[in-house]
Amino acid sequence: MVMNRQTEGRIRERLVDGYVGTYYSRQSRGIYRFSFDPVNGRITEPELFYEAPNAKWVCYHGDSMVFPIEKDEGAGACFLKLRDGEVIQSEEILKERQTPCYILQDGDNVYTANYHEGNVMIYHLDKGKPSLVMRIENGARAGCHQILLHEAYLLVPCLEQNRIRMFDREDGYRPADDLVFPEGSGPRHGVFNRDHSKFYVVSEWSNQLFVFQVQGGAFTLRQTASVLPEGWTGKSEAAAAAIRLSKDERFLYISVRGADILSVFDVSGEEAVTIQHASCKGAHPRDFILSGNEKFLLVANRFQGGIASIERDKKTGLLKDLRHWAAMPECVSLTLRD
């Protein structure tokens, strides 16, 4: 009995809190919290953490959490200040008509991208209390989908405009050079390597990976590759979503809705090489994350399969068996409090 209690105690100590953002439905009413075991990949049943309609993206940074919120009087962002994982302060700013789809926090600055309205909102936190600093308009049909920071620049993939817009943060967010993509590509999400010498972008419409070499504010396209299996016939149904790079910067992962796969690339050499198209263990994979020890990949399957915990081979980068899963309807974003 003593050994059992000791074992249970050790398991509790190693558990990591996870949070999932959802589209609103009867079974998904906001931000949910679950526990993840990084040793065996098990996930507990998610429980409602904070009710907020269409809290589809969750950003956890230090002792704060930010996510979209929608109310009768408007939409915008909800800012929580946390202590030991519990809410001690809640603030809302409702300056938009529809909820943003992506949120990034950098220190005391918070950036949101709104796909529907084509704007970027910039907030500043002062002891947890937010204030709106600026609204950047990119056009009603810009399709803003993400925020990235590179040196003095703020980058915004504008899917509907087939470009990534750049703004100079040191010059009042003045527009800088854009990265222009082929017509019909639809750049959605990107990720830099650690020293920002490489930039990987995935396109939703053309389902392609674009690899750029970066030097300062200059981006040079080096490679374009398909994220779909060779001979794939359902191209009109497929839509690439999220992209992540492993800590050792050797492997790149991309989720593809419609095809319901996770495409894996070896990026350790001069060119990105496809090494696997793995099942997402569900339907309509959206966001996904690698666990802190990178032994597992957790993916949010919106339509079927909920949160899937998939084992990962750290040496080869390949995805292996489904280790565990938890039901979570309409799940679209994930974060772990590692």
CSV table of C-alpha atoms in Angstrom, one decimal:
chain,number,residue,atom,x,y,z
A,1,MET,CA,0.0,0.0,0.0
A,2,VAL,CA,2.9,2.4,0.8
A,3,MET,CA,4.5,1.6,-2.5
A,4,ASN,CA,1.3,2.3,-4.3
A,5,ARG,CA,0.9,5.7,-2.6
A,6,GLN,CA,4.5,6.5,-3.4
A,7,THR,CA,4.0,5.5,-7.0
A,8,GLU,CA,0.8,7.5,-7.3
A,9,GLY,CA,2.7,10.5,-5.8
A,10,ARG,CA,5.5,10.2,-8.4
A,11,ILE,CA,3.0,10.0,-11.2
A,12,ARG,CA,1.1,13.1,-10.0
A,13,GLU,CA,4.4,15.1,-9.7
A,14,ARG,CA,5.4,14.3,-13.3
A,15,LEU,CA,2.0,15.2,-14.8
A,16,VAL,CA,1.9,18.3,-17.0
A,17,ASP,CA,-1.2,20.6,-17.4
A,18,GLY,CA,-2.5,20.9,-20.9
A,19,TYR,CA,-5.0,23.3,-22.3
A,20,VAL,CA,-7.1,23.1,-25.4
A,21,GLY,CA,-9.0,25.8,-27.3
A,22,THR,CA,-12.4,24.9,-28.9
A,23,TYR,CA,-15.0,26.1,-31.3
A,24,TYR,CA,-18.3,26.6,-29.4
A,25,SER,CA,-20.8,23.8,-29.3
A,26,ARG,CA,-23.0,22.1,-26.7
A,27,GLN,CA,-20.0,19.9,-25.8
A,28,SER,CA,-17.3,22.4,-26.2
A,29,ARG,CA,-17.8,25.7,-24.3
A,30,GLY,CA,-14.4,27.3,-24.0
A,31,ILE,CA,-10.9,26.4,-22.7
A,32,TYR,CA,-10.5,22.9,-21.3
A,33,ARG,CA,-7.7,21.6,-19.1
A,34,PHE,CA,-6.3,18.1,-19.1
A,35,SER,CA,-3.2,16.3,-17.5
A,36,PHE,CA,-0.6,14.7,-19.7
A,37,ASP,CA,2.0,12.1,-18.6
A,38,PRO,CA,5.2,12.7,-20.5
A,39,VAL,CA,6.5,9.2,-19.6
A,40,ASN,CA,3.7,7.1,-21.1
A,41,GLY,CA,1.8,9.6,-23.1
A,42,ARG,CA,-1.5,9.2,-21.3
A,43,ILE,CA,-4.1,12.0,-21.2
A,44,THR,CA,-6.8,12.6,-18.7
A,45,GLU,CA,-10.3,13.5,-19.7
A,46,PRO,CA,-10.4,17.3,-20.4
A,47,GLU,CA,-12.5,19.4,-18.0
A,48,LEU,CA,-13.9,22.9,-18.6
A,49,PHE,CA,-11.3,25.4,-17.3
A,50,TYR,CA,-12.9,28.7,-18.4
A,51,GLU,CA,-16.1,29.2,-20.3
A,52,ALA,CA,-15.7,31.4,-23.3
A,53,PRO,CA,-17.6,31.0,-26.6
A,54,ASN,CA,-15.3,30.3,-29.6
A,55,ALA,CA,-12.1,30.4,-27.5
A,56,LYS,CA,-10.4,28.6,-30.5
A,57,TRP,CA,-6.8,29.5,-29.7
A,58,VAL,CA,-5.1,29.4,-26.3
A,59,CYS,CA,-1.8,31.1,-25.6
A,60,TYR,CA,-0.1,30.3,-22.3
A,61,HIS,CA,2.9,32.4,-21.3
A,62,GLY,CA,4.4,32.6,-17.8
A,63,ASP,CA,1.6,33.4,-15.4
A,64,SER,CA,-0.8,34.6,-18.1
A,65,MET,CA,-3.2,33.0,-20.5
A,66,VAL,CA,-4.9,34.8,-23.5
A,67,PHE,CA,-7.6,33.5,-25.8
A,68,PRO,CA,-10.4,34.7,-28.1
A,69,ILE,CA,-13.8,35.4,-26.7
A,70,GLU,CA,-17.1,36.3,-28.2
A,71,LYS,CA,-20.1,38.1,-26.5
A,72,ASP,CA,-23.2,39.9,-27.5
A,73,GLU,CA,-21.5,43.2,-27.3
A,74,GLY,CA,-18.5,42.2,-29.5
A,75,ALA,CA,-15.5,39.9,-29.8
A,76,GLY,CA,-11.9,40.2,-28.9
A,77,ALA,CA,-9.5,38.7,-26.3
A,78,CYS,CA,-9.7,37.5,-22.7
A,79,PHE,CA,-6.7,37.9,-20.6
A,80,LEU,CA,-6.2,35.8,-17.5
A,81,LYS,CA,-3.6,36.1,-14.7
A,82,LEU,CA,-2.9,32.8,-13.1
A,83,ARG,CA,-1.4,31.6,-9.9
A,84,ASP,CA,-0.6,27.8,-9.4
A,85,GLY,CA,-2.8,27.2,-12.5
A,86,GLU,CA,-5.9,29.0,-11.1
A,87,VAL,CA,-7.4,32.2,-12.3
A,88,ILE,CA,-6.8,35.2,-10.0
A,89,GLN,CA,-7.6,38.0,-12.5
A,90,SER,CA,-9.7,38.3,-15.6
A,91,GLU,CA,-9.8,41.1,-18.2
A,92,GLU,CA,-11.6,41.4,-21.5
A,93,ILE,CA,-11.2,43.8,-24.5
A,94,LEU,CA,-14.0,43.5,-27.1
A,95,LYS,CA,-13.0,45.7,-30.0
A,96,GLU,CA,-13.7,43.3,-32.9
A,97,ARG,CA,-16.8,41.9,-34.5
A,98,GLN,CA,-15.5,38.3,-34.8
A,99,THR,CA,-12.9,36.4,-32.8
A,100,PRO,CA,-9.3,36.3,-33.7
A,101,CYS,CA,-7.8,32.9,-34.8
A,102,TYR,CA,-4.3,33.2,-33.5
A,103,ILE,CA,-2.6,34.8,-30.4
A,104,LEU,CA,1.1,35.3,-29.6
A,105,GLN,CA,2.5,36.8,-26.4
A,106,ASP,CA,6.0,38.2,-26.3
A,107,GLY,CA,6.9,39.6,-22.9
A,108,ASP,CA,4.3,42.2,-22.0
A,109,ASN,CA,3.1,42.5,-25.6
A,110,VAL,CA,0.2,40.4,-27.0
A,111,TYR,CA,-0.6,40.1,-30.7
A,112,THR,CA,-3.7,38.7,-32.2
A,113,ALA,CA,-4.5,37.9,-35.9
A,114,ASN,CA,-8.1,38.0,-37.1
A,115,TYR,CA,-8.8,35.9,-40.2
A,116,HIS,CA,-12.3,37.2,-40.8
A,117,GLU,CA,-11.6,40.9,-40.4
A,118,GLY,CA,-8.1,41.0,-41.7
A,119,ASN,CA,-6.6,42.9,-38.8
A,120,VAL,CA,-3.9,42.5,-36.2
A,121,MET,CA,-4.4,43.8,-32.7
A,122,ILE,CA,-1.5,44.8,-30.5
A,123,TYR,CA,-2.0,44.9,-26.7
A,124,HIS,CA,0.3,45.8,-23.8
A,125,LEU,CA,0.0,44.2,-20.4
A,126,ASP,CA,0.7,46.2,-17.3
A,127,LYS,CA,0.6,44.0,-14.2
A,128,GLY,CA,-1.8,41.7,-16.0
A,129,LYS,CA,-4.1,44.5,-17.1
A,130,PRO,CA,-4.3,44.8,-20.9
A,131,SER,CA,-4.6,48.0,-23.0
A,132,LEU,CA,-5.0,48.2,-26.8
A,133,VAL,CA,-2.0,49.8,-28.4
A,134,MET,CA,-2.7,49.5,-32.1
A,135,ARG,CA,-4.9,48.0,-34.8
A,136,ILE,CA,-3.2,47.1,-38.1
A,137,GLU,CA,-5.6,46.8,-41.0
A,138,ASN,CA,-4.6,44.5,-43.8
A,139,GLY,CA,-7.9,44.5,-45.8
A,140,ALA,CA,-11.2,42.9,-45.1
A,141,ARG,CA,-10.3,39.7,-47.1
A,142,ALA,CA,-6.7,39.5,-46.0
A,143,GLY,CA,-7.2,36.2,-44.1
A,144,CYS,CA,-4.6,36.9,-41.4
A,145,HIS,CA,-3.7,33.6,-39.9
A,146,GLN,CA,-0.7,33.9,-37.6
A,147,ILE,CA,1.8,36.3,-36.0
A,148,LEU,CA,5.6,35.7,-36.1
A,149,LEU,CA,8.4,37.9,-34.8
A,150,HIS,CA,11.8,38.1,-36.6
A,151,GLU,CA,14.4,40.7,-35.4
A,152,ALA,CA,12.6,44.0,-35.7
A,153,TYR,CA,9.8,42.7,-37.9
A,154,LEU,CA,6.3,41.4,-37.2
A,155,LEU,CA,5.2,38.9,-39.9
A,156,VAL,CA,1.6,38.2,-40.7
A,157,PRO,CA,0.7,35.4,-43.1
A,158,CYS,CA,-2.3,36.7,-45.1
A,159,LEU,CA,-3.8,33.6,-46.7
A,160,GLU,CA,-6.3,35.3,-48.9
A,161,GLN,CA,-3.7,37.7,-50.3
A,162,ASN,CA,-1.1,35.0,-51.0
A,163,ARG,CA,1.6,37.0,-49.1
A,164,ILE,CA,3.2,37.4,-45.7
A,165,ARG,CA,3.1,41.0,-44.7
A,166,MET,CA,6.0,42.5,-42.7
A,167,PHE,CA,5.9,45.4,-40.3
A,168,ASP,CA,8.8,47.3,-38.7
A,169,ARG,CA,8.3,47.2,-34.9
A,170,GLU,CA,11.0,49.8,-34.3
A,171,ASP,CA,9.3,52.3,-36.7
A,172,GLY,CA,5.7,52.3,-35.4
A,173,TYR,CA,4.8,49.1,-37.2
A,174,ARG,CA,5.4,50.7,-40.6
A,175,PRO,CA,4.8,48.3,-43.5
A,176,ALA,CA,8.0,46.8,-44.8
A,177,ASP,CA,8.6,44.4,-47.7
A,178,ASP,CA,6.1,41.6,-48.2
A,179,LEU,CA,6.9,37.9,-49.0
A,180,VAL,CA,4.8,37.2,-52.1
A,181,PHE,CA,3.6,33.7,-52.8
A,182,PRO,CA,2.3,32.1,-56.0
A,183,GLU,CA,-1.4,32.8,-56.8
A,184,GLY,CA,-3.6,30.2,-55.2
A,185,SER,CA,-1.1,29.0,-52.6
A,186,GLY,CA,-2.6,30.6,-49.4
A,187,PRO,CA,0.3,30.8,-46.9
A,188,ARG,CA,-1.1,29.9,-43.5
A,189,HIS,CA,1.6,29.2,-40.8
A,190,GLY,CA,5.3,29.4,-40.6
A,191,VAL,CA,8.2,28.6,-38.2
A,192,PHE,CA,11.8,29.8,-37.9
A,193,ASN,CA,14.7,27.7,-36.8
A,194,ARG,CA,16.5,28.8,-33.7
A,195,ASP,CA,18.9,31.3,-35.2
A,196,HIS,CA,16.3,32.5,-37.7
A,197,SER,CA,18.5,31.5,-40.7
A,198,LYS,CA,15.7,29.3,-42.1
A,199,PHE,CA,12.0,30.0,-42.4
A,200,TYR,CA,9.5,27.2,-43.2
A,201,VAL,CA,6.0,28.1,-44.4
A,202,VAL,CA,3.1,25.9,-45.2
A,203,SER,CA,0.3,26.9,-47.6
A,204,GLU,CA,-3.3,25.8,-47.0
A,205,TRP,CA,-4.6,26.0,-50.6
A,206,SER,CA,-1.7,24.5,-52.5
A,207,ASN,CA,-0.6,22.2,-49.7
A,208,GLN,CA,3.1,23.1,-50.1
A,209,LEU,CA,6.1,23.6,-47.9
A,210,PHE,CA,8.2,26.7,-48.8
A,211,VAL,CA,11.7,26.8,-47.4
A,212,PHE,CA,13.4,30.2,-47.2
A,213,GLN,CA,17.0,31.2,-46.4
A,214,VAL,CA,17.0,34.2,-44.2
A,215,GLN,CA,19.6,37.0,-43.7
A,216,GLY,CA,18.4,40.0,-41.7
A,217,GLY,CA,15.3,41.2,-43.5
A,218,ALA,CA,16.1,39.4,-46.7
A,219,PHE,CA,14.2,36.1,-47.5
A,220,THR,CA,15.4,33.9,-50.3
A,221,LEU,CA,13.2,31.0,-51.5
A,222,ARG,CA,15.3,27.8,-51.7
A,223,GLN,CA,12.8,25.0,-52.0
A,224,THR,CA,9.1,24.2,-52.6
A,225,ALA,CA,7.7,20.7,-51.8
A,226,SER,CA,4.3,19.1,-51.6
A,227,VAL,CA,3.0,18.0,-48.2
A,228,LEU,CA,0.7,15.4,-49.7
A,229,PRO,CA,1.5,11.8,-50.5
A,230,GLU,CA,2.6,11.1,-54.1
A,231,GLY,CA,-0.4,10.3,-56.3
A,232,TRP,CA,-2.9,11.9,-53.8
A,233,THR,CA,-6.1,12.4,-55.7
A,234,GLY,CA,-8.2,14.4,-53.2
A,235,LYS,CA,-6.3,17.6,-53.5
A,236,SER,CA,-9.5,19.8,-53.4
A,237,GLU,CA,-10.3,18.3,-50.0
A,238,ALA,CA,-6.9,18.6,-48.4
A,239,ALA,CA,-5.9,21.8,-46.5
A,240,ALA,CA,-2.6,22.1,-44.6
A,241,ALA,CA,-2.9,23.7,-41.2
A,242,ALA,CA,-0.1,23.8,-38.6
A,243,ILE,CA,3.7,23.4,-38.7
A,244,ARG,CA,6.2,22.6,-36.0
A,245,LEU,CA,10.0,22.1,-35.8
A,246,SER,CA,11.6,19.7,-33.4
A,247,LYS,CA,14.1,21.1,-30.8
A,248,ASP,CA,17.1,19.6,-32.5
A,249,GLU,CA,15.9,21.3,-35.8
A,250,ARG,CA,16.2,18.0,-37.7
A,251,PHE,CA,12.5,17.2,-38.3
A,252,LEU,CA,9.5,19.3,-39.4
A,253,TYR,CA,5.8,18.3,-38.9
A,254,ILE,CA,2.8,19.5,-40.8
A,255,SER,CA,-0.9,18.7,-40.2
A,256,VAL,CA,-3.2,18.3,-43.2
A,257,ARG,CA,-6.9,18.3,-42.9
A,258,GLY,CA,-9.0,16.4,-45.5
A,259,ALA,CA,-6.0,14.0,-46.0
A,260,ASP,CA,-6.1,13.6,-42.2
A,261,ILE,CA,-2.3,13.1,-42.0
A,262,LEU,CA,0.8,14.4,-40.3
A,263,SER,CA,3.5,14.9,-42.9
A,264,VAL,CA,7.1,14.6,-41.6
A,265,PHE,CA,10.2,16.1,-43.3
A,266,ASP,CA,13.8,15.6,-42.5
A,267,VAL,CA,15.3,19.1,-42.7
A,268,SER,CA,18.8,18.2,-41.4
A,269,GLY,CA,20.4,18.5,-44.8
A,270,GLU,CA,20.5,21.0,-47.6
A,271,GLU,CA,16.9,20.2,-48.7
A,272,ALA,CA,13.7,19.1,-46.9
A,273,VAL,CA,13.0,15.5,-47.6
A,274,THR,CA,9.7,13.8,-47.0
A,275,ILE,CA,10.1,10.8,-44.7
A,276,GLN,CA,6.5,10.0,-43.6
A,277,HIS,CA,2.8,10.6,-44.0
A,278,ALA,CA,1.4,9.4,-40.8
A,279,SER,CA,-2.2,9.1,-39.7
A,280,CYS,CA,-3.5,11.8,-37.4
A,281,LYS,CA,-5.5,9.1,-35.6
A,282,GLY,CA,-8.7,11.0,-36.2
A,283,ALA,CA,-10.3,13.5,-38.6
A,284,HIS,CA,-9.5,17.1,-39.4
A,285,PRO,CA,-6.2,17.7,-37.6
A,286,ARG,CA,-5.7,21.3,-36.6
A,287,ASP,CA,-3.0,22.4,-34.1
A,288,PHE,CA,-0.5,20.0,-32.6
A,289,ILE,CA,2.5,20.1,-30.3
A,290,LEU,CA,5.5,18.1,-29.3
A,291,SER,CA,5.8,17.2,-25.6
A,292,GLY,CA,8.6,18.7,-23.7
A,293,ASN,CA,10.7,15.6,-23.9
A,294,GLU,CA,9.6,15.2,-27.6
A,295,LYS,CA,8.7,11.6,-27.1
A,296,PHE,CA,5.1,12.3,-28.1
A,297,LEU,CA,3.2,14.4,-30.5
A,298,LEU,CA,-0.3,15.6,-29.4
A,299,VAL,CA,-2.7,16.6,-32.1
A,300,ALA,CA,-6.1,18.3,-31.9
A,301,ASN,CA,-8.5,16.4,-34.2
A,302,ARG,CA,-11.6,18.7,-34.6
A,303,PHE,CA,-14.1,16.3,-36.0
A,304,GLN,CA,-13.2,12.9,-34.8
A,305,GLY,CA,-10.5,11.4,-32.4
A,306,GLY,CA,-10.2,14.4,-30.0
A,307,ILE,CA,-6.7,14.8,-28.6
A,308,ALA,CA,-4.5,12.1,-29.8
A,309,SER,CA,-1.1,11.3,-28.2
A,310,ILE,CA,1.2,9.7,-30.7
A,311,GLU,CA,4.5,8.2,-29.9
A,312,ARG,CA,7.6,9.7,-31.6
A,313,ASP,CA,11.0,8.3,-32.3
A,314,LYS,CA,13.4,11.1,-31.4
A,315,LYS,CA,16.3,9.5,-33.4
A,316,THR,CA,14.4,9.1,-36.7
A,317,GLY,CA,11.7,11.7,-36.3
A,318,LEU,CA,9.1,9.1,-37.3
A,319,LEU,CA,5.7,8.9,-35.7
A,320,LYS,CA,4.7,5.6,-34.3
A,321,ASP,CA,1.7,4.2,-32.5
A,322,LEU,CA,-1.3,5.9,-30.8
A,323,ARG,CA,-0.5,5.8,-27.1
A,324,HIS,CA,-3.7,7.4,-25.8
A,325,TRP,CA,-6.5,9.7,-26.7
A,326,ALA,CA,-9.2,11.8,-25.0
A,327,ALA,CA,-12.5,12.9,-26.4
A,328,MET,CA,-12.7,16.6,-27.0
A,329,PRO,CA,-15.2,17.8,-29.6
A,330,GLU,CA,-14.3,20.9,-31.8
A,331,CYS,CA,-10.8,21.0,-30.4
A,332,VAL,CA,-8.5,23.2,-32.5
A,333,SER,CA,-5.5,24.4,-30.5
A,334,LEU,CA,-3.2,22.9,-27.8
A,335,THR,CA,-0.6,24.0,-25.4
A,336,LEU,CA,1.3,22.3,-22.5
A,337,ARG,CA,2.5,24.0,-19.4
A,338,ASP,CA,5.9,22.4,-19.4
